[in-house]
Amino acid sequence: MKKKKHPIQKIRKPMPPPTKKEIDKKKEEEKNLARKKVDPKEEGLE
């Protein structure tokens, strides 16, 4: 008997290169995360 492969493997496609918009969005999110790490105290005071 042959082993059945998981169907997920067939569906999986290589990810398309990110668009400029997606890159910009990622940078914004990273900036926001960095800002939160820098001043967690200020957020707690409000």
PDB file of C-alpha atoms in Angstrom:
ATOM      1  CA  MET A   1       0.000   0.000   0.000  1.00  0.00           C
ATOM      2  CA  LYS A   2       1.170   3.465  -0.856  1.00  0.00           C
ATOM      3  CA  LYS A   3       1.195   6.134   1.805  1.00  0.00           C
ATOM      4  CA  LYS A   4      -1.117   9.021   1.097  1.00  0.00           C
ATOM      5  CA  LYS A   5       0.513  12.417   1.116  1.00  0.00           C
ATOM      6  CA  HIS A   6      -1.119  15.233   3.010  1.00  0.00           C
ATOM      7  CA  PRO A   7      -3.393  17.210   0.648  1.00  0.00           C
ATOM      8  CA  ILE A   8      -2.048  20.458   2.118  1.00  0.00           C
ATOM      9  CA  GLN A   9       1.298  19.896   0.398  1.00  0.00           C
ATOM     10  CA  LYS A  10      -0.356  19.958  -3.030  1.00  0.00           C
ATOM     11  CA  ILE A  11      -2.281  23.164  -2.353  1.00  0.00           C
ATOM     12  CA  ARG A  12       0.794  24.987  -1.050  1.00  0.00           C
ATOM     13  CA  LYS A  13       2.178  27.455  -3.588  1.00  0.00           C
ATOM     14  CA  PRO A  14       5.349  29.514  -3.431  1.00  0.00           C
ATOM     15  CA  MET A  15       4.532  32.917  -2.008  1.00  0.00           C
ATOM     16  CA  PRO A  16       4.514  35.757  -4.536  1.00  0.00           C
ATOM     17  CA  PRO A  17       7.037  38.539  -3.931  1.00  0.00           C
ATOM     18  CA  PRO A  18       5.562  41.182  -1.617  1.00  0.00           C
ATOM     19  CA  THR A  19       4.257  44.309  -3.275  1.00  0.00           C
ATOM     20  CA  LYS A  20       5.564  47.757  -2.392  1.00  0.00           C
ATOM     21  CA  LYS A  21       2.383  48.410  -0.394  1.00  0.00           C
ATOM     22  CA  GLU A  22       2.898  45.255   1.657  1.00  0.00           C
ATOM     23  CA  ILE A  23       6.535  46.161   2.337  1.00  0.00           C
ATOM     24  CA  ASP A  24       5.546  49.660   3.476  1.00  0.00           C
ATOM     25  CA  LYS A  25       2.842  48.207   5.717  1.00  0.00           C
ATOM     26  CA  LYS A  26       5.346  45.824   7.299  1.00  0.00           C
ATOM     27  CA  LYS A  27       7.779  48.672   7.938  1.00  0.00           C
ATOM     28  CA  GLU A  28       5.030  50.711   9.597  1.00  0.00           C
ATOM     29  CA  GLU A  29       4.084  47.782  11.820  1.00  0.00           C
ATOM     30  CA  GLU A  30       7.725  47.252  12.808  1.00  0.00           C
ATOM     31  CA  LYS A  31       8.044  50.956  13.621  1.00  0.00           C
ATOM     32  CA  ASN A  32       4.948  50.801  15.802  1.00  0.00           C
ATOM     33  CA  LEU A  33       6.227  47.692  17.584  1.00  0.00           C
ATOM     34  CA  ALA A  34       9.598  49.326  18.189  1.00  0.00           C
ATOM     35  CA  ARG A  35       7.866  52.398  19.599  1.00  0.00           C
ATOM     36  CA  LYS A  36       5.851  50.243  22.005  1.00  0.00           C
ATOM     37  CA  LYS A  37       9.031  48.549  23.225  1.00  0.00           C
ATOM     38  CA  VAL A  38      10.753  51.894  23.761  1.00  0.00           C
ATOM     39  CA  ASP A  39       8.087  53.483  25.942  1.00  0.00           C
ATOM     40  CA  PRO A  40       5.869  50.899  27.649  1.00  0.00           C
ATOM     41  CA  LYS A  41       5.709  53.150  30.746  1.00  0.00           C
ATOM     42  CA  GLU A  42       4.076  56.021  28.857  1.00  0.00           C
ATOM     43  CA  GLU A  43       1.332  53.693  27.614  1.00  0.00           C
ATOM     44  CA  GLY A  44       0.729  52.425  31.146  1.00  0.00           C
ATOM     45  CA  LEU A  45       0.321  55.946  32.564  1.00  0.00           C
ATOM     46  CA  GLU A  46      -2.629  56.878  30.340  1.00  0.00           C
TER      47      GLU A  46
END
